[in-house]
mmCIF file of C-alpha atoms and ligand atoms in Angstrom:
data_model
loop_
_atom_site.group_PDB
_atom_site.id
_atom_site.type_symbol
_atom_site.label_atom_id
_atom_site.label_comp_id
_atom_site.label_asym_id
_atom_site.label_seq_id
_atom_site.Cartn_x
_atom_site.Cartn_y
_atom_site.Cartn_z
ATOM 1 C CA MET A 1 2.164 -15.723 6.441
ATOM 2 C CA ARG A 2 0.011 -15.810 3.326
ATOM 3 C CA GLY A 3 -0.479 -19.549 3.776
ATOM 4 C CA LEU A 4 -1.473 -19.089 7.405
ATOM 5 C CA ALA A 5 -3.855 -16.266 6.503
ATOM 6 C CA ARG A 6 -5.493 -18.471 3.886
ATOM 7 C CA ARG A 7 -6.112 -21.081 6.570
ATOM 8 C CA VAL A 8 -7.603 -18.732 9.150
ATOM 9 C CA LEU A 9 -9.768 -16.528 6.916
ATOM 10 C CA PRO A 10 -13.051 -17.466 5.252
ATOM 11 C CA ARG A 11 -12.384 -17.769 1.565
ATOM 12 C CA ALA A 12 -14.298 -14.641 0.552
ATOM 13 C CA VAL A 13 -12.312 -12.510 2.993
ATOM 14 C CA PHE A 14 -8.968 -14.042 2.015
ATOM 15 C CA ASP A 15 -9.756 -13.516 -1.666
ATOM 16 C CA PHE A 16 -10.846 -9.912 -1.068
ATOM 17 C CA GLY A 17 -7.346 -9.180 0.233
ATOM 18 C CA ASP A 18 -5.351 -11.508 -1.975
ATOM 19 C CA GLY A 19 -7.162 -11.009 -5.257
ATOM 20 C CA ALA A 20 -6.772 -8.513 -8.068
ATOM 21 C CA ALA A 21 -8.544 -7.397 -11.227
ATOM 22 C CA GLU A 22 -9.642 -9.737 -14.023
ATOM 23 C CA ASP A 23 -6.969 -12.311 -14.934
ATOM 24 C CA GLU A 24 -4.635 -11.023 -12.203
ATOM 25 C CA ARG A 25 -1.750 -10.749 -14.638
ATOM 26 C CA THR A 26 -0.466 -7.491 -13.163
ATOM 27 C CA LEU A 27 -0.610 -8.975 -9.675
ATOM 28 C CA ARG A 28 1.596 -11.872 -10.784
ATOM 29 C CA ARG A 29 3.815 -9.594 -12.851
ATOM 30 C CA ASN A 30 4.552 -7.400 -9.833
ATOM 31 C CA GLU A 31 6.062 -10.276 -7.888
ATOM 32 C CA ALA A 32 7.780 -11.837 -10.911
ATOM 33 C CA ALA A 33 9.414 -8.560 -11.972
ATOM 34 C CA PHE A 34 11.074 -8.078 -8.599
ATOM 35 C CA SER A 35 12.172 -11.697 -8.401
ATOM 36 C CA GLU A 36 13.954 -11.432 -11.759
ATOM 37 C CA ILE A 37 16.292 -8.645 -10.660
ATOM 38 C CA ALA A 38 19.686 -10.177 -9.949
ATOM 39 C CA LEU A 39 21.816 -8.707 -7.190
ATOM 40 C CA LEU A 40 25.523 -8.146 -7.692
ATOM 41 C CA PRO A 41 26.942 -8.251 -4.159
ATOM 42 C CA ARG A 42 30.178 -6.612 -3.037
ATOM 43 C CA PRO A 43 30.856 -8.482 0.221
ATOM 44 C CA LEU A 44 34.370 -7.001 0.623
ATOM 45 C CA ASP A 45 32.861 -3.592 1.324
ATOM 46 C CA GLY A 46 32.645 -4.692 4.954
ATOM 47 C CA ALA A 47 29.141 -4.258 6.304
ATOM 48 C CA GLY A 48 29.792 -5.620 9.809
ATOM 49 C CA GLU A 49 27.050 -3.422 11.197
ATOM 50 C CA ARG A 50 24.101 -2.298 9.197
ATOM 51 C CA ASP A 51 21.988 0.817 9.632
ATOM 52 C CA LEU A 52 18.591 0.309 7.980
ATOM 53 C CA SER A 53 17.206 3.725 8.853
ATOM 54 C CA VAL A 54 16.052 6.288 6.298
ATOM 55 C CA GLU A 55 14.791 9.831 6.521
ATOM 56 C CA LEU A 56 11.557 10.659 4.782
ATOM 57 C CA PHE A 57 9.751 13.995 4.892
ATOM 58 C CA GLY A 58 11.775 15.095 7.900
ATOM 59 C CA LYS A 59 11.086 11.934 9.934
ATOM 60 C CA ARG A 60 13.551 9.151 10.596
ATOM 61 C CA LEU A 61 12.194 5.649 9.995
ATOM 62 C CA SER A 62 13.964 2.599 11.398
ATOM 63 C CA MET A 63 13.707 0.873 8.013
ATOM 64 C CA PRO A 64 12.527 1.631 4.479
ATOM 65 C CA VAL A 65 9.285 -0.346 4.793
ATOM 66 C CA ILE A 66 5.988 1.487 5.370
ATOM 67 C CA ILE A 67 2.519 0.056 5.804
ATOM 68 C CA GLY A 68 0.446 1.043 2.788
ATOM 69 C CA PRO A 69 -3.271 1.866 2.811
ATOM 70 C CA THR A 70 -5.736 -1.024 2.777
ATOM 71 C CA GLY A 71 -9.476 -0.497 3.038
ATOM 72 C CA LEU A 72 -11.407 -2.623 5.525
ATOM 73 C CA SER A 73 -8.388 -3.858 7.490
ATOM 74 C CA GLY A 74 -10.841 -4.133 10.365
ATOM 75 C CA LEU A 75 -12.339 -7.133 8.597
ATOM 76 C CA PHE A 76 -9.152 -9.139 9.073
ATOM 77 C CA TRP A 77 -8.842 -8.527 12.812
ATOM 78 C CA PRO A 78 -10.951 -6.545 15.288
ATOM 79 C CA ASP A 79 -9.893 -2.891 15.183
ATOM 80 C CA GLY A 80 -7.384 -3.942 12.525
ATOM 81 C CA GLU A 81 -6.272 -0.475 11.445
ATOM 82 C CA ARG A 82 -5.271 0.570 14.921
ATOM 83 C CA ALA A 83 -3.576 -2.774 15.552
ATOM 84 C CA ALA A 84 -1.478 -2.352 12.393
ATOM 85 C CA ALA A 85 -0.669 1.288 13.188
ATOM 86 C CA ARG A 86 0.558 0.277 16.641
ATOM 87 C CA ALA A 87 2.733 -2.436 15.143
ATOM 88 C CA ALA A 88 4.213 0.079 12.673
ATOM 89 C CA ALA A 89 4.940 2.605 15.431
ATOM 90 C CA ARG A 90 6.522 -0.098 17.563
ATOM 91 C CA ALA A 91 8.724 -1.039 14.612
ATOM 92 C CA GLY A 92 9.683 2.617 14.162
ATOM 93 C CA THR A 93 8.055 3.094 10.801
ATOM 94 C CA ALA A 94 5.138 4.949 9.192
ATOM 95 C CA PHE A 95 1.564 3.794 8.705
ATOM 96 C CA CYS A 96 -0.759 5.026 5.978
ATOM 97 C CA LEU A 97 -4.482 4.877 6.762
ATOM 98 C CA SER A 98 -6.883 4.090 3.924
ATOM 99 C CA HIS A 99 -9.827 6.364 3.121
ATOM 100 C CA GLY A 100 -11.857 3.157 3.530
ATOM 101 C CA SER A 101 -10.756 2.265 7.038
ATOM 102 C CA VAL A 102 -13.237 0.775 9.465
ATOM 103 C CA CYS A 103 -12.199 3.177 12.231
ATOM 104 C CA THR A 104 -12.311 6.914 11.569
ATOM 105 C CA LEU A 105 -9.149 8.847 10.852
ATOM 106 C CA GLU A 106 -9.672 10.628 14.163
ATOM 107 C CA ASP A 107 -9.868 7.281 16.033
ATOM 108 C CA LEU A 108 -6.595 6.218 14.443
ATOM 109 C CA ALA A 109 -4.962 9.518 15.358
ATOM 110 C CA ALA A 110 -6.109 9.055 18.953
ATOM 111 C CA THR A 111 -3.691 6.124 19.277
ATOM 112 C CA GLY A 112 -0.905 8.708 18.981
ATOM 113 C CA THR A 113 1.023 6.437 16.598
ATOM 114 C CA ALA A 114 3.302 8.279 14.179
ATOM 115 C CA PRO A 115 4.352 8.990 11.568
ATOM 116 C CA ARG A 116 0.838 8.577 10.220
ATOM 117 C CA TRP A 117 -0.173 9.343 6.677
ATOM 118 C CA MET A 118 -3.708 9.668 5.313
ATOM 119 C CA GLN A 119 -4.783 8.367 1.914
ATOM 120 C CA VAL A 120 -7.532 10.281 0.103
ATOM 121 C CA PHE A 121 -9.379 10.445 -3.199
ATOM 122 C CA VAL A 122 -10.750 13.307 -5.273
ATOM 123 C CA TYR A 123 -14.554 13.227 -5.306
ATOM 124 C CA ARG A 124 -17.043 14.856 -7.671
ATOM 125 C CA ASP A 125 -17.913 16.995 -4.679
ATOM 126 C CA ARG A 126 -14.544 18.643 -4.030
ATOM 127 C CA GLY A 127 -15.942 19.863 -0.720
ATOM 128 C CA PHE A 128 -15.850 16.264 0.485
ATOM 129 C CA THR A 129 -12.175 15.924 -0.442
ATOM 130 C CA ARG A 130 -11.511 19.258 1.254
ATOM 131 C CA GLU A 131 -13.211 17.864 4.347
ATOM 132 C CA PHE A 132 -10.870 14.834 4.328
ATOM 133 C CA ALA A 133 -7.855 17.153 4.007
ATOM 134 C CA GLU A 134 -9.045 19.416 6.801
ATOM 135 C CA ARG A 135 -9.871 16.506 9.085
ATOM 136 C CA SER A 136 -6.423 15.014 8.409
ATOM 137 C CA ALA A 137 -4.732 18.309 9.251
ATOM 138 C CA ALA A 138 -6.778 18.714 12.422
ATOM 139 C CA ALA A 139 -5.937 15.131 13.470
ATOM 140 C CA GLY A 140 -2.204 15.752 12.989
ATOM 141 C CA TYR A 141 -1.464 13.530 9.994
ATOM 142 C CA ASP A 142 2.107 13.902 8.761
ATOM 143 C CA ALA A 143 1.376 13.476 5.058
ATOM 144 C CA LEU A 144 -1.509 13.219 2.618
ATOM 145 C CA VAL A 145 -1.446 10.515 -0.069
ATOM 146 C CA LEU A 146 -3.687 11.128 -3.082
ATOM 147 C CA THR A 147 -4.408 7.833 -4.814
ATOM 148 C CA ILE A 148 -4.938 8.501 -8.525
ATOM 149 C CA ASP A 149 -5.533 4.999 -9.920
ATOM 150 C CA ASN A 150 -8.862 4.214 -8.296
ATOM 151 C CA GLN A 151 -11.268 6.753 -9.806
ATOM 152 C CA MET A 152 -13.159 3.842 -11.360
ATOM 153 C CA ILE A 153 -13.346 0.590 -9.426
ATOM 154 C CA GLY A 154 -11.417 -2.328 -10.917
ATOM 155 C CA ASN A 155 -13.147 -5.505 -11.996
ATOM 156 C CA ARG A 156 -12.249 -7.910 -9.182
ATOM 157 C CA GLU A 157 -13.626 -11.182 -10.390
ATOM 158 C CA ARG A 158 -12.766 -13.235 -7.324
ATOM 159 C CA ASP A 159 -15.090 -10.975 -5.315
ATOM 160 C CA LEU A 160 -17.814 -11.393 -7.926
ATOM 161 C CA ARG A 161 -17.443 -15.177 -7.989
ATOM 162 C CA ASN A 162 -17.438 -15.357 -4.193
ATOM 163 C CA GLY A 163 -20.394 -12.997 -3.893
ATOM 164 C CA PHE A 164 -18.216 -11.077 -1.436
ATOM 165 C CA THR A 165 -20.501 -9.506 1.130
ATOM 166 C CA ILE A 166 -20.163 -7.986 4.567
ATOM 167 C CA PRO A 167 -20.780 -9.827 6.765
ATOM 168 C CA PRO A 168 -19.552 -12.797 4.719
ATOM 169 C CA ARG A 169 -22.253 -15.287 3.785
ATOM 170 C CA PHE A 170 -21.580 -18.980 3.941
ATOM 171 C CA ARG A 171 -23.217 -21.669 1.882
ATOM 172 C CA ALA A 172 -25.500 -23.898 3.895
ATOM 173 C CA GLY A 173 -23.804 -27.219 4.418
ATOM 174 C CA ASP A 174 -20.328 -25.749 4.226
ATOM 175 C CA LEU A 175 -19.827 -26.789 7.796
ATOM 176 C CA ALA A 176 -16.300 -28.051 7.396
ATOM 177 C CA ALA A 177 -15.233 -24.618 6.167
ATOM 178 C CA MET A 178 -17.110 -22.934 9.014
ATOM 179 C CA VAL A 179 -15.353 -25.052 11.607
ATOM 180 C CA ARG A 180 -11.951 -24.269 10.130
ATOM 181 C CA HIS A 181 -12.653 -20.572 10.444
ATOM 182 C CA LEU A 182 -14.264 -20.721 13.857
ATOM 183 C CA PRO A 183 -11.598 -18.621 15.636
ATOM 184 C CA TRP A 184 -12.006 -15.858 13.041
ATOM 185 C CA LEU A 185 -15.801 -16.107 13.271
ATOM 186 C CA MET A 186 -15.724 -15.903 17.036
ATOM 187 C CA ARG A 187 -13.336 -12.956 16.992
ATOM 188 C CA MET A 188 -15.235 -11.071 14.336
ATOM 189 C CA ALA A 189 -18.872 -11.891 15.148
ATOM 190 C CA PRO A 190 -19.198 -9.138 17.786
ATOM 191 C CA GLU A 191 -17.467 -6.733 15.391
ATOM 192 C CA MET A 192 -19.627 -7.300 12.356
ATOM 193 C CA ARG A 193 -22.186 -4.599 13.029
ATOM 194 C CA ARG A 194 -19.336 -2.131 13.503
ATOM 195 C CA ILE A 195 -17.744 -2.963 10.138
ATOM 196 C CA THR A 196 -18.314 0.077 7.967
ATOM 197 C CA PHE A 197 -16.380 2.800 6.130
ATOM 198 C CA GLY A 198 -15.898 4.878 9.268
ATOM 199 C CA ASN A 199 -14.785 8.081 7.554
ATOM 200 C CA TYR A 200 -17.946 8.288 5.459
ATOM 201 C CA VAL A 201 -20.574 7.779 8.130
ATOM 202 C CA ARG A 202 -22.723 10.857 8.747
ATOM 203 C CA PRO A 203 -24.828 11.300 11.886
ATOM 204 C CA GLY A 204 -28.278 9.874 11.288
ATOM 205 C CA GLN A 205 -27.262 8.147 8.045
ATOM 206 C CA SER A 206 -27.011 4.455 7.234
ATOM 207 C CA THR A 207 -23.765 2.757 8.235
ATOM 208 C CA ASP A 208 -24.564 -0.164 5.954
ATOM 209 C CA LEU A 209 -21.400 -1.070 4.101
ATOM 210 C CA GLY A 210 -23.107 -1.909 0.811
ATOM 211 C CA THR A 211 -24.947 1.424 0.780
ATOM 212 C CA LEU A 212 -21.792 3.347 1.638
ATOM 213 C CA ALA A 213 -19.720 1.448 -0.951
ATOM 214 C CA ALA A 214 -22.230 2.300 -3.676
ATOM 215 C CA GLN A 215 -22.284 5.965 -2.611
ATOM 216 C CA MET A 216 -18.508 6.066 -2.540
ATOM 217 C CA GLY A 217 -18.174 4.555 -6.020
ATOM 218 C CA ALA A 218 -20.573 7.162 -7.401
ATOM 219 C CA MET A 219 -18.669 9.961 -5.648
ATOM 220 C CA LEU A 220 -15.343 9.155 -7.332
ATOM 221 C CA ASP A 221 -14.575 11.362 -10.321
ATOM 222 C CA PRO A 222 -13.063 9.575 -13.348
ATOM 223 C CA GLY A 223 -12.380 13.041 -14.777
ATOM 224 C CA LEU A 224 -9.611 13.579 -12.222
ATOM 225 C CA SER A 225 -6.940 15.848 -13.686
ATOM 226 C CA TRP A 226 -3.899 17.949 -12.839
ATOM 227 C CA ALA A 227 -6.180 20.862 -12.006
ATOM 228 C CA ASP A 228 -7.488 18.786 -9.080
ATOM 229 C CA VAL A 229 -3.957 17.958 -7.992
ATOM 230 C CA ASP A 230 -3.122 21.682 -8.045
ATOM 231 C CA TRP A 231 -6.249 22.417 -6.049
ATOM 232 C CA LEU A 232 -5.389 19.814 -3.394
ATOM 233 C CA ARG A 233 -1.799 21.088 -3.315
ATOM 234 C CA GLY A 234 -3.252 24.524 -2.557
ATOM 235 C CA ILE A 235 -5.282 23.393 0.453
ATOM 236 C CA TRP A 236 -2.838 20.911 2.054
ATOM 237 C CA ASN A 237 0.312 22.416 3.484
ATOM 238 C CA GLY A 238 2.162 19.270 4.526
ATOM 239 C CA PRO A 239 3.865 16.644 2.371
ATOM 240 C CA LEU A 240 1.590 15.561 -0.497
ATOM 241 C CA LEU A 241 2.255 12.273 -2.310
ATOM 242 C CA LEU A 242 0.676 10.915 -5.485
ATOM 243 C CA LYS A 243 0.090 7.157 -5.344
ATOM 244 C CA GLY A 244 -0.491 5.238 -8.542
ATOM 245 C CA ILE A 245 2.053 6.787 -10.893
ATOM 246 C CA LEU A 246 3.659 4.486 -13.477
ATOM 247 C CA HIS A 247 4.323 6.857 -16.377
ATOM 248 C CA PRO A 248 7.504 8.992 -16.397
ATOM 249 C CA SER A 249 5.619 11.944 -17.899
ATOM 250 C CA GLU A 250 3.221 11.992 -14.940
ATOM 251 C CA ALA A 251 6.184 11.814 -12.570
ATOM 252 C CA ALA A 252 7.744 14.827 -14.303
ATOM 253 C CA GLU A 253 4.474 16.729 -14.074
ATOM 254 C CA ALA A 254 4.151 15.867 -10.378
ATOM 255 C CA VAL A 255 7.570 17.393 -9.691
ATOM 256 C CA ARG A 256 6.666 20.506 -11.707
ATOM 257 C CA ARG A 257 3.489 20.931 -9.695
ATOM 258 C CA GLY A 258 5.166 20.860 -6.316
ATOM 259 C CA ILE A 259 4.256 17.346 -5.239
ATOM 260 C CA ASP A 260 6.506 16.109 -2.420
ATOM 261 C CA GLY A 261 6.629 12.384 -3.176
ATOM 262 C CA ILE A 262 5.544 9.707 -5.628
ATOM 263 C CA VAL A 263 4.400 6.160 -4.990
ATOM 264 C CA VAL A 264 5.009 4.051 -8.081
ATOM 265 C CA SER A 265 2.046 1.708 -7.830
ATOM 266 C CA ASN A 266 -0.529 -0.183 -9.855
ATOM 267 C CA HIS A 267 -2.725 -0.758 -6.814
ATOM 268 C CA GLY A 268 -1.394 -4.285 -6.523
ATOM 269 C CA GLY A 269 -3.038 -5.199 -9.828
ATOM 270 C CA ARG A 270 -6.474 -4.538 -8.352
ATOM 271 C CA GLN A 271 -7.358 -1.834 -10.856
ATOM 272 C CA LEU A 272 -5.937 -2.011 -14.394
ATOM 273 C CA ASP A 273 -5.053 -5.598 -15.188
ATOM 274 C CA GLY A 274 -2.332 -5.417 -17.818
ATOM 275 C CA ALA A 275 -0.646 -2.407 -16.237
ATOM 276 C CA ALA A 276 3.146 -2.590 -16.060
ATOM 277 C CA ALA A 277 4.778 -4.212 -13.064
ATOM 278 C CA THR A 278 5.994 -1.578 -10.645
ATOM 279 C CA ALA A 279 9.561 -2.932 -10.759
ATOM 280 C CA ASP A 280 9.473 -2.348 -14.522
ATOM 281 C CA ALA A 281 8.033 1.174 -14.242
ATOM 282 C CA LEU A 282 10.227 2.309 -11.363
ATOM 283 C CA PRO A 283 13.481 3.013 -13.263
ATOM 284 C CA GLY A 284 11.768 5.328 -15.745
ATOM 285 C CA VAL A 285 10.135 7.315 -12.960
ATOM 286 C CA VAL A 286 13.370 7.472 -10.949
ATOM 287 C CA ALA A 287 15.326 8.737 -13.956
ATOM 288 C CA THR A 288 12.735 11.399 -14.727
ATOM 289 C CA VAL A 289 12.469 12.606 -11.146
ATOM 290 C CA GLY A 290 16.253 12.756 -10.882
ATOM 291 C CA GLY A 291 16.339 12.813 -7.092
ATOM 292 C CA ARG A 292 14.254 15.995 -6.769
ATOM 293 C CA ILE A 293 11.576 14.260 -4.643
ATOM 294 C CA PRO A 294 11.461 10.801 -3.046
ATOM 295 C CA VAL A 295 10.081 7.992 -5.177
ATOM 296 C CA LEU A 296 8.431 5.174 -3.231
ATOM 297 C CA VAL A 297 7.153 1.922 -4.664
ATOM 298 C CA ASP A 298 4.701 -0.846 -3.812
ATOM 299 C CA GLY A 299 3.358 -3.998 -5.415
ATOM 300 C CA GLY A 300 4.846 -7.419 -4.883
ATOM 301 C CA ILE A 301 7.440 -6.507 -2.254
ATOM 302 C CA ARG A 302 7.451 -9.887 -0.523
ATOM 303 C CA ARG A 303 10.983 -10.226 0.872
ATOM 304 C CA GLY A 304 13.715 -8.055 2.272
ATOM 305 C CA THR A 305 15.510 -8.830 -0.990
ATOM 306 C CA ASP A 306 12.729 -7.072 -2.907
ATOM 307 C CA VAL A 307 13.164 -3.986 -0.726
ATOM 308 C CA VAL A 308 16.902 -3.934 -1.454
ATOM 309 C CA ARG A 309 16.204 -4.420 -5.162
ATOM 310 C CA ALA A 310 13.759 -1.491 -5.148
ATOM 311 C CA LEU A 311 16.233 0.737 -3.322
ATOM 312 C CA ALA A 312 18.993 -0.271 -5.732
ATOM 313 C CA MET A 313 16.745 0.953 -8.543
ATOM 314 C CA GLY A 314 16.397 4.304 -6.806
ATOM 315 C CA ALA A 315 13.344 3.953 -4.567
ATOM 316 C CA ALA A 316 13.515 5.810 -1.260
ATOM 317 C CA ALA A 317 11.269 3.285 0.524
ATOM 318 C CA CYS A 318 8.685 0.570 -0.116
ATOM 319 C CA LEU A 319 5.085 0.154 0.942
ATOM 320 C CA ILE A 320 3.631 -3.232 1.808
ATOM 321 C CA ALA A 321 -0.100 -3.905 1.725
ATOM 322 C CA ARG A 322 -1.154 -7.550 1.475
ATOM 323 C CA PRO A 323 1.639 -8.890 3.711
ATOM 324 C CA GLN A 324 0.472 -6.710 6.613
ATOM 325 C CA LEU A 325 -3.100 -7.946 6.080
ATOM 326 C CA TRP A 326 -1.853 -11.522 6.330
ATOM 327 C CA GLY A 327 -0.050 -10.677 9.567
ATOM 328 C CA LEU A 328 -3.171 -8.994 10.851
ATOM 329 C CA ALA A 329 -5.352 -11.989 9.997
ATOM 330 C CA VAL A 330 -3.034 -14.404 11.764
ATOM 331 C CA ALA A 331 -2.269 -12.548 14.997
ATOM 332 C CA GLY A 332 -3.458 -8.918 14.945
ATOM 333 C CA GLU A 333 -0.884 -6.375 16.117
ATOM 334 C CA ALA A 334 1.640 -9.108 16.951
ATOM 335 C CA GLY A 335 1.171 -10.592 13.484
ATOM 336 C CA VAL A 336 1.882 -7.281 11.747
ATOM 337 C CA GLY A 337 4.843 -6.813 14.083
ATOM 338 C CA HIS A 338 6.097 -10.240 13.048
ATOM 339 C CA VAL A 339 5.777 -9.383 9.350
ATOM 340 C CA LEU A 340 7.684 -6.120 9.825
ATOM 341 C CA ASN A 341 10.330 -7.979 11.770
ATOM 342 C CA LEU A 342 10.705 -10.509 8.959
ATOM 343 C CA TYR A 343 11.341 -7.641 6.528
ATOM 344 C CA ARG A 344 13.813 -6.032 8.913
ATOM 345 C CA THR A 345 15.755 -9.267 9.466
ATOM 346 C CA GLU A 346 15.831 -10.018 5.766
ATOM 347 C CA ILE A 347 16.899 -6.506 4.715
ATOM 348 C CA ASP A 348 19.651 -6.597 7.319
ATOM 349 C CA ARG A 349 20.894 -9.971 6.084
ATOM 350 C CA VAL A 350 20.751 -8.954 2.415
ATOM 351 C CA MET A 351 22.615 -5.717 3.163
ATOM 352 C CA GLY A 352 25.266 -7.708 5.047
ATOM 353 C CA LEU A 353 25.639 -10.197 2.212
ATOM 354 C CA CYS A 354 25.799 -7.370 -0.347
ATOM 355 C CA GLY A 355 28.335 -5.335 1.603
ATOM 356 C CA ALA A 356 26.024 -2.358 2.126
ATOM 357 C CA ALA A 357 26.358 -0.934 5.633
ATOM 358 C CA THR A 358 23.830 1.842 5.103
ATOM 359 C CA ILE A 359 20.791 2.417 2.949
ATOM 360 C CA ALA A 360 22.746 5.086 1.067
ATOM 361 C CA ARG A 361 25.193 2.366 -0.033
ATOM 362 C CA ILE A 362 22.436 0.526 -1.875
ATOM 363 C CA GLY A 363 22.745 1.828 -5.419
ATOM 364 C CA PRO A 364 22.314 0.696 -9.029
ATOM 365 C CA ASP A 365 25.745 -0.924 -8.993
ATOM 366 C CA LEU A 366 24.275 -3.642 -6.732
ATOM 367 C CA ILE A 367 22.135 -5.015 -9.549
ATOM 368 C CA LEU A 368 23.310 -6.845 -12.604
ATOM 369 C CA ALA A 369 21.175 -5.011 -15.137
ATOM 370 C CA PRO A 370 18.296 -2.741 -14.246
ATOM 371 C CA ARG A 371 15.113 -3.880 -15.902
ATOM 372 C CA ALA A 372 15.095 -0.471 -17.576
ATOM 373 C CA ALA A 373 17.824 -1.703 -19.892
ATOM 374 C CA GLY A 374 15.301 -2.683 -22.535
ATOM 375 C CA LEU A 375 13.164 0.429 -22.198
ATOM 376 C CA ASP A 376 13.119 3.328 -24.611
ATOM 377 C CA THR A 377 15.484 5.967 -23.298
ATOM 378 C CA ARG A 378 13.233 8.705 -24.712
ATOM 379 C CA THR A 379 10.882 7.931 -21.830
ATOM 380 C CA GLY A 380 13.651 8.747 -19.399
ATOM 381 C CA ALA A 381 14.430 5.174 -18.412
ATOM 382 C CA LEU A 382 17.738 4.424 -16.740
ATOM 383 C CA PRO A 383 20.626 3.200 -18.878
ATOM 384 C CA ASN A 384 22.513 0.090 -17.858
ATOM 385 C CA SER A 385 24.027 0.241 -14.400
ATOM 386 C CA VAL A 386 27.578 1.486 -14.084
ATOM 387 C CA PRO A 387 29.666 -0.598 -11.700
ATOM 388 C CA GLY A 388 31.113 1.664 -9.037
ATOM 389 C CA GLY A 389 28.160 4.054 -9.220
ATOM 390 C CA GLY A 390 25.558 4.032 -6.528
ATOM 391 C CA ARG A 391 23.899 6.629 -4.437
ATOM 392 C CA GLY A 392 26.335 6.429 -1.536
HETATM 393 C C1 LIG B 401 -7.464 -5.367 0.535
HETATM 394 C C2 LIG B 401 -6.780 -4.187 -0.074
HETATM 395 C C3 LIG B 401 -7.338 -2.926 0.085
HETATM 396 C C4 LIG B 401 -6.684 -1.810 -0.474
HETATM 397 N N1 LIG B 401 -7.224 -0.567 -0.253
HETATM 398 C C5 LIG B 401 -6.565 0.523 -0.726
HETATM 399 C C6 LIG B 401 -7.056 1.826 -0.442
HETATM 400 O O1 LIG B 401 -8.056 1.996 0.246
HETATM 401 N N2 LIG B 401 -6.380 2.883 -0.948
HETATM 402 C C7 LIG B 401 -5.241 2.743 -1.701
HETATM 403 O O2 LIG B 401 -4.642 3.734 -2.129
HETATM 404 N N3 LIG B 401 -4.749 1.511 -1.970
HETATM 405 C C8 LIG B 401 -5.377 0.413 -1.498
HETATM 406 N N4 LIG B 401 -4.873 -0.832 -1.763
HETATM 407 C C9 LIG B 401 -3.648 -0.956 -2.588
HETATM 408 C C10 LIG B 401 -2.395 -1.038 -1.727
HETATM 409 O O3 LIG B 401 -2.178 0.156 -1.003
HETATM 410 C C11 LIG B 401 -1.151 -1.337 -2.564
HETATM 411 O O4 LIG B 401 -0.982 -0.299 -3.505
HETATM 412 C C12 LIG B 401 -1.199 -2.658 -3.327
HETATM 413 O O5 LIG B 401 -1.923 -3.644 -2.631
HETATM 414 C C13 LIG B 401 0.199 -3.180 -3.683
HETATM 415 O O6 LIG B 401 0.918 -3.653 -2.598
HETATM 416 P P1 LIG B 401 1.051 -5.227 -2.222
HETATM 417 O O7 LIG B 401 1.528 -5.955 -3.410
HETATM 418 O O8 LIG B 401 2.059 -5.197 -1.089
HETATM 419 O O9 LIG B 401 -0.313 -5.676 -1.776
HETATM 420 C C14 LIG B 401 -5.491 -1.960 -1.216
HETATM 421 C C15 LIG B 401 -4.942 -3.243 -1.361
HETATM 422 C C16 LIG B 401 -5.564 -4.349 -0.802
HETATM 423 C C17 LIG B 401 -4.927 -5.694 -0.970
#
């Protein structure tokens, strides 16, 4: 799907989705870390029928794969956010809307797709964050996801090199490239004036994306602290997740402060290049949290096998971001549906081959040696797996 997306999208748009910060080491590390985890199947456990469903925050999902927040999905396909949300609902799973969606959070809610989660930031003007929380509550969002790793914008050099602009600019004479992307151009041309950060537009104010992006960047508060988390906890009554945790001590603090869920994430390497791979950080967070709240993970989950690996290390579910953008770019709602179906088919096959009939049967005994093995146990990292253990 990535290869197809690369073919259909203009380079600057493909790179905006595909790229990461600086040398993109963390991006590569995310995928590599998952791929290095060796499964230890137990086929004689008899998994003739597999149940992929999980329960999360009181809602049953048909599989442990959730669509994570991606800003400007509407640049990949007309009305991209709503297309992806529909695909998620059809697949029986949750969709998380980005703060930076093209459509407003109310427009997304109007589709009636659920479960729907809303991703937010903390701004210098806390009133603006409060507004996001109140709008999300009024629009019936099932959970709020506070992203903590984006208070300063990462240095995404592909975007700089490409002079990434909205609408994308093309070099004169680059006709061959234009022709190759004609279907995308034709689909998106009527949309271009509508491409904006929908949630930020105020009546009578500019909808210009560049202006809004600059305002947004200046609004983010790099001084974000636990006091802000407490404050948000106090004004949002539903499930509150922190996205962007890698350090076990922050995970412990999140539990202490009444947070309902953690997303182990490094923003897909788009923020701090050099940050640990999420597959490497996950065991430490899982051990610290000790099952008190669900730990989710994203970053480099590219196959059903990666989902099973993450669950074996103690994750409750995975988020996927870039893969759903590739699906969106290729075929809109049907493309995202296809991507979700690929994950479902692969998870089902891996569970069958591993002898795990239910998600609860996927435990640490299904992996040869958790990557935590080399980590300092003082940080709370998992010890080596114990055959015969497992969460089931
Ligand atoms: C184009 C793009 C836009 C993103 N926008 C957001 C965002 O608005 N908020 C957020 O919390 N994460 C955002 N992310 C990060 C993803 O939610 C996710 O953490 C990350 O991409 C790792 O998952 P992946 O490897 O499946 O892409 C974005 C990622 C991409 C690729």
